[in-house]
Amino acid sequence: MGALVAAAEAMRSAVVAALPAALASGGRLVGFYAKANHPYTNRTFRLQTNTKYQSTEGSFGSGYRVRVHGNTFYGSYVEEGTRNEDGSQRTRPYPYLAPAWQHERDTVAEIVAASMVGAIERLP
């Protein structure tokens, strides 16, 4: 029974070690898609140039957060639009990150799954 427990722990350790890199790969894919398929009119290319994967934070036990965003002060205004003080819409939203995630989420899941299988298959 001790060998089974050791094997299960080795599998868990392999998955925990491989998961952040797999999530980062998925984040890069979402960033590339957002950069290439944005709906806004590109005037300065700053937002498009700065749209990319930023980081993967968290842990296996509490969950991960993968950050992909347009690293400009106005990126969220483009994604979500803006409102006046009375609540009326000032500028319409041009979502570029949420649609990128929607389009690529199945591929990201496949990347993560393949990474987990690979991590387990590499065990001695």
C-alpha atoms as an extended CHARMM CRD file, in Angstrom:
* protein
*
       124  EXT
         1         1  MET       CA              0.0000000000        0.0000000000        0.0000000000  PROA      1               0.0000000000
         2         2  GLY       CA              2.9380000000        2.3510000000        0.6460000000  PROA      2               0.0000000000
         3         3  ALA       CA              4.0070000000        2.1310000000       -3.0030000000  PROA      3               0.0000000000
         4         4  LEU       CA              0.5340000000        3.1920000000       -4.1660000000  PROA      4               0.0000000000
         5         5  VAL       CA              0.5460000000        6.2210000000       -1.8710000000  PROA      5               0.0000000000
         6         6  ALA       CA              4.0520000000        7.1630000000       -3.0370000000  PROA      6               0.0000000000
         7         7  ALA       CA              3.0080000000        6.8490000000       -6.6870000000  PROA      7               0.0000000000
         8         8  ALA       CA             -0.0810000000        9.0050000000       -6.1250000000  PROA      8               0.0000000000
         9         9  GLU       CA              2.0070000000       11.6620000000       -4.3780000000  PROA      9               0.0000000000
        10        10  ALA       CA              4.5420000000       11.6070000000       -7.2220000000  PROA      10              0.0000000000
        11        11  MET       CA              1.7040000000       12.1290000000       -9.7190000000  PROA      11              0.0000000000
        12        12  ARG       CA              0.2990000000       15.0180000000       -7.6900000000  PROA      12              0.0000000000
        13        13  SER       CA              3.7220000000       16.6330000000       -7.4150000000  PROA      13              0.0000000000
        14        14  ALA       CA              4.2890000000       16.3200000000      -11.1560000000  PROA      14              0.0000000000
        15        15  VAL       CA              0.9300000000       17.9180000000      -11.9320000000  PROA      15              0.0000000000
        16        16  VAL       CA              1.4730000000       20.7370000000       -9.4140000000  PROA      16              0.0000000000
        17        17  ALA       CA              4.8800000000       21.4800000000      -10.9490000000  PROA      17              0.0000000000
        18        18  ALA       CA              3.6340000000       21.4710000000      -14.5620000000  PROA      18              0.0000000000
        19        19  LEU       CA              0.3850000000       23.4100000000      -14.1340000000  PROA      19              0.0000000000
        20        20  PRO       CA              1.7190000000       27.0160000000      -13.9020000000  PROA      20              0.0000000000
        21        21  ALA       CA              3.6690000000       26.6910000000      -17.1680000000  PROA      21              0.0000000000
        22        22  ALA       CA              0.6400000000       25.2130000000      -18.9340000000  PROA      22              0.0000000000
        23        23  LEU       CA             -1.5490000000       28.0600000000      -17.6910000000  PROA      23              0.0000000000
        24        24  ALA       CA              1.0530000000       30.5920000000      -18.8350000000  PROA      24              0.0000000000
        25        25  SER       CA              0.9990000000       29.0310000000      -22.3150000000  PROA      25              0.0000000000
        26        26  GLY       CA             -2.7630000000       29.3660000000      -22.3660000000  PROA      26              0.0000000000
        27        27  GLY       CA             -2.5090000000       32.9700000000      -21.2220000000  PROA      27              0.0000000000
        28        28  ARG       CA             -0.0860000000       33.7530000000      -24.0350000000  PROA      28              0.0000000000
        29        29  LEU       CA             -2.4850000000       32.2120000000      -26.5450000000  PROA      29              0.0000000000
        30        30  VAL       CA             -5.3690000000       34.3690000000      -25.2720000000  PROA      30              0.0000000000
        31        31  GLY       CA             -3.1380000000       37.4590000000      -25.4330000000  PROA      31              0.0000000000
        32        32  PHE       CA             -2.1120000000       36.7090000000      -29.0200000000  PROA      32              0.0000000000
        33        33  TYR       CA             -5.7310000000       36.2260000000      -30.0480000000  PROA      33              0.0000000000
        34        34  ALA       CA             -6.8340000000       39.4690000000      -28.3530000000  PROA      34              0.0000000000
        35        35  LYS       CA             -4.0070000000       41.3460000000      -30.0330000000  PROA      35              0.0000000000
        36        36  ALA       CA             -4.8380000000       39.9920000000      -33.4910000000  PROA      36              0.0000000000
        37        37  ASN       CA             -8.6540000000       40.1500000000      -33.3430000000  PROA      37              0.0000000000
        38        38  HSD       CA             -9.5910000000       43.3410000000      -31.4930000000  PROA      38              0.0000000000
        39        39  PRO       CA            -12.7420000000       45.2430000000      -32.5490000000  PROA      39              0.0000000000
        40        40  TYR       CA            -11.5160000000       48.7530000000      -31.7160000000  PROA      40              0.0000000000
        41        41  THR       CA            -10.0850000000       51.2490000000      -34.1690000000  PROA      41              0.0000000000
        42        42  ASN       CA             -6.3490000000       51.1570000000      -33.7100000000  PROA      42              0.0000000000
        43        43  ARG       CA             -5.0360000000       54.7120000000      -33.7130000000  PROA      43              0.0000000000
        44        44  THR       CA             -1.7780000000       54.5710000000      -31.7610000000  PROA      44              0.0000000000
        45        45  PHE       CA             -1.0700000000       50.8050000000      -31.6060000000  PROA      45              0.0000000000
        46        46  ARG       CA             -0.2570000000       51.2020000000      -27.8850000000  PROA      46              0.0000000000
        47        47  LEU       CA             -3.0910000000       49.0160000000      -26.6530000000  PROA      47              0.0000000000
        48        48  GLN       CA             -2.4980000000       46.3600000000      -29.2780000000  PROA      48              0.0000000000
        49        49  THR       CA              1.2430000000       46.3680000000      -28.6350000000  PROA      49              0.0000000000
        50        50  ASN       CA              0.7750000000       46.0760000000      -24.8600000000  PROA      50              0.0000000000
        51        51  THR       CA             -1.9520000000       43.4170000000      -24.8930000000  PROA      51              0.0000000000
        52        52  LYS       CA             -0.2960000000       40.2870000000      -23.5730000000  PROA      52              0.0000000000
        53        53  TYR       CA             -0.0370000000       37.6380000000      -20.9170000000  PROA      53              0.0000000000
        54        54  GLN       CA              1.1520000000       39.1950000000      -17.6550000000  PROA      54              0.0000000000
        55        55  SER       CA              1.3770000000       36.5320000000      -14.9310000000  PROA      55              0.0000000000
        56        56  THR       CA              0.0680000000       33.3640000000      -13.3330000000  PROA      56              0.0000000000
        57        57  GLU       CA             -0.6190000000       33.6230000000       -9.6060000000  PROA      57              0.0000000000
        58        58  GLY       CA             -2.0370000000       31.2570000000       -7.0270000000  PROA      58              0.0000000000
        59        59  SER       CA             -1.6150000000       27.6700000000       -5.9990000000  PROA      59              0.0000000000
        60        60  PHE       CA             -2.9110000000       24.2030000000       -6.7060000000  PROA      60              0.0000000000
        61        61  GLY       CA             -4.9260000000       24.2150000000       -3.4960000000  PROA      61              0.0000000000
        62        62  SER       CA             -6.5490000000       27.6390000000       -3.7830000000  PROA      62              0.0000000000
        63        63  GLY       CA             -6.7120000000       28.0190000000       -7.5560000000  PROA      63              0.0000000000
        64        64  TYR       CA             -4.8330000000       30.0760000000      -10.1010000000  PROA      64              0.0000000000
        65        65  ARG       CA             -5.4000000000       33.4540000000      -11.6970000000  PROA      65              0.0000000000
        66        66  VAL       CA             -3.9400000000       34.0410000000      -15.1420000000  PROA      66              0.0000000000
        67        67  ARG       CA             -3.5980000000       37.7230000000      -16.0100000000  PROA      67              0.0000000000
        68        68  VAL       CA             -3.8750000000       38.8540000000      -19.6210000000  PROA      68              0.0000000000
        69        69  HSD       CA             -4.5530000000       42.5070000000      -20.2870000000  PROA      69              0.0000000000
        70        70  GLY       CA             -3.8190000000       45.5700000000      -22.3340000000  PROA      70              0.0000000000
        71        71  ASN       CA             -1.1340000000       47.0830000000      -20.1830000000  PROA      71              0.0000000000
        72        72  THR       CA             -2.2380000000       50.6970000000      -20.6680000000  PROA      72              0.0000000000
        73        73  PHE       CA             -4.1600000000       53.0060000000      -18.3640000000  PROA      73              0.0000000000
        74        74  TYR       CA             -7.1350000000       52.9910000000      -20.7430000000  PROA      74              0.0000000000
        75        75  GLY       CA             -7.3200000000       49.2720000000      -21.6070000000  PROA      75              0.0000000000
        76        76  SER       CA            -10.2390000000       48.6380000000      -19.2460000000  PROA      76              0.0000000000
        77        77  TYR       CA            -12.0970000000       51.6580000000      -20.6760000000  PROA      77              0.0000000000
        78        78  VAL       CA            -11.8660000000       50.1200000000      -24.1350000000  PROA      78              0.0000000000
        79        79  GLU       CA            -12.9100000000       46.6700000000      -22.8620000000  PROA      79              0.0000000000
        80        80  GLU       CA            -15.8110000000       47.8620000000      -20.6970000000  PROA      80              0.0000000000
        81        81  GLY       CA            -16.6970000000       51.3070000000      -22.0360000000  PROA      81              0.0000000000
        82        82  THR       CA            -17.2460000000       54.3040000000      -19.7710000000  PROA      82              0.0000000000
        83        83  ARG       CA            -20.2670000000       55.9070000000      -18.0860000000  PROA      83              0.0000000000
        84        84  ASN       CA            -21.1590000000       59.4310000000      -17.0950000000  PROA      84              0.0000000000
        85        85  GLU       CA            -21.9510000000       60.3220000000      -13.4790000000  PROA      85              0.0000000000
        86        86  ASP       CA            -25.6630000000       59.8760000000      -14.1640000000  PROA      86              0.0000000000
        87        87  GLY       CA            -25.0320000000       56.3050000000      -15.3280000000  PROA      87              0.0000000000
        88        88  SER       CA            -25.5510000000       56.9570000000      -19.0180000000  PROA      88              0.0000000000
        89        89  GLN       CA            -23.0670000000       55.4550000000      -21.3940000000  PROA      89              0.0000000000
        90        90  ARG       CA            -20.2710000000       57.7940000000      -22.4160000000  PROA      90              0.0000000000
        91        91  THR       CA            -18.2190000000       55.5180000000      -24.6610000000  PROA      91              0.0000000000
        92        92  ARG       CA            -19.3060000000       52.1420000000      -25.9150000000  PROA      92              0.0000000000
        93        93  PRO       CA            -17.2920000000       49.0620000000      -24.9840000000  PROA      93              0.0000000000
        94        94  TYR       CA            -15.0530000000       47.3120000000      -27.4730000000  PROA      94              0.0000000000
        95        95  PRO       CA            -14.3970000000       44.0100000000      -25.7290000000  PROA      95              0.0000000000
        96        96  TYR       CA            -11.1660000000       42.4120000000      -26.8530000000  PROA      96              0.0000000000
        97        97  LEU       CA            -10.1040000000       40.2730000000      -23.8710000000  PROA      97              0.0000000000
        98        98  ALA       CA            -13.3570000000       38.5070000000      -22.9680000000  PROA      98              0.0000000000
        99        99  PRO       CA            -13.9800000000       37.3960000000      -26.5730000000  PROA      99              0.0000000000
       100       100  ALA       CA            -10.3870000000       36.1810000000      -26.8080000000  PROA      100             0.0000000000
       101       101  TRP       CA            -10.9420000000       34.0030000000      -23.7370000000  PROA      101             0.0000000000
       102       102  GLN       CA            -14.2680000000       32.7270000000      -25.0980000000  PROA      102             0.0000000000
       103       103  HSD       CA            -12.6390000000       31.8110000000      -28.3960000000  PROA      103             0.0000000000
       104       104  GLU       CA             -9.5540000000       30.1320000000      -26.9280000000  PROA      104             0.0000000000
       105       105  ARG       CA            -10.8230000000       28.5390000000      -23.7040000000  PROA      105             0.0000000000
       106       106  ASP       CA            -11.2460000000       25.0470000000      -25.1920000000  PROA      106             0.0000000000
       107       107  THR       CA             -7.7260000000       25.1890000000      -26.6170000000  PROA      107             0.0000000000
       108       108  VAL       CA             -6.3840000000       26.3600000000      -23.2540000000  PROA      108             0.0000000000
       109       109  ALA       CA             -8.1330000000       23.4000000000      -21.5970000000  PROA      109             0.0000000000
       110       110  GLU       CA             -6.4870000000       21.0800000000      -24.1300000000  PROA      110             0.0000000000
       111       111  ILE       CA             -3.0600000000       22.6190000000      -23.4550000000  PROA      111             0.0000000000
       112       112  VAL       CA             -3.4990000000       22.1240000000      -19.7120000000  PROA      112             0.0000000000
       113       113  ALA       CA             -4.7650000000       18.5640000000      -20.1250000000  PROA      113             0.0000000000
       114       114  ALA       CA             -1.8950000000       17.6230000000      -22.4320000000  PROA      114             0.0000000000
       115       115  SER       CA              0.5980000000       19.1430000000      -20.0230000000  PROA      115             0.0000000000
       116       116  MET       CA             -0.8310000000       17.1500000000      -17.1170000000  PROA      116             0.0000000000
       117       117  VAL       CA             -0.7140000000       13.9070000000      -19.1210000000  PROA      117             0.0000000000
       118       118  GLY       CA              2.8580000000       14.6640000000      -20.1690000000  PROA      118             0.0000000000
       119       119  ALA       CA              3.8960000000       15.3800000000      -16.5780000000  PROA      119             0.0000000000
       120       120  ILE       CA              2.5020000000       12.0350000000      -15.4190000000  PROA      120             0.0000000000
       121       121  GLU       CA              3.9760000000       10.1120000000      -18.3610000000  PROA      121             0.0000000000
       122       122  ARG       CA              7.4560000000       11.4620000000      -17.5630000000  PROA      122             0.0000000000
       123       123  LEU       CA              7.3790000000        9.9150000000      -14.0880000000  PROA      123             0.0000000000
       124       124  PRO       CA              9.8530000000        7.0860000000      -13.5740000000  PROA      124             0.0000000000
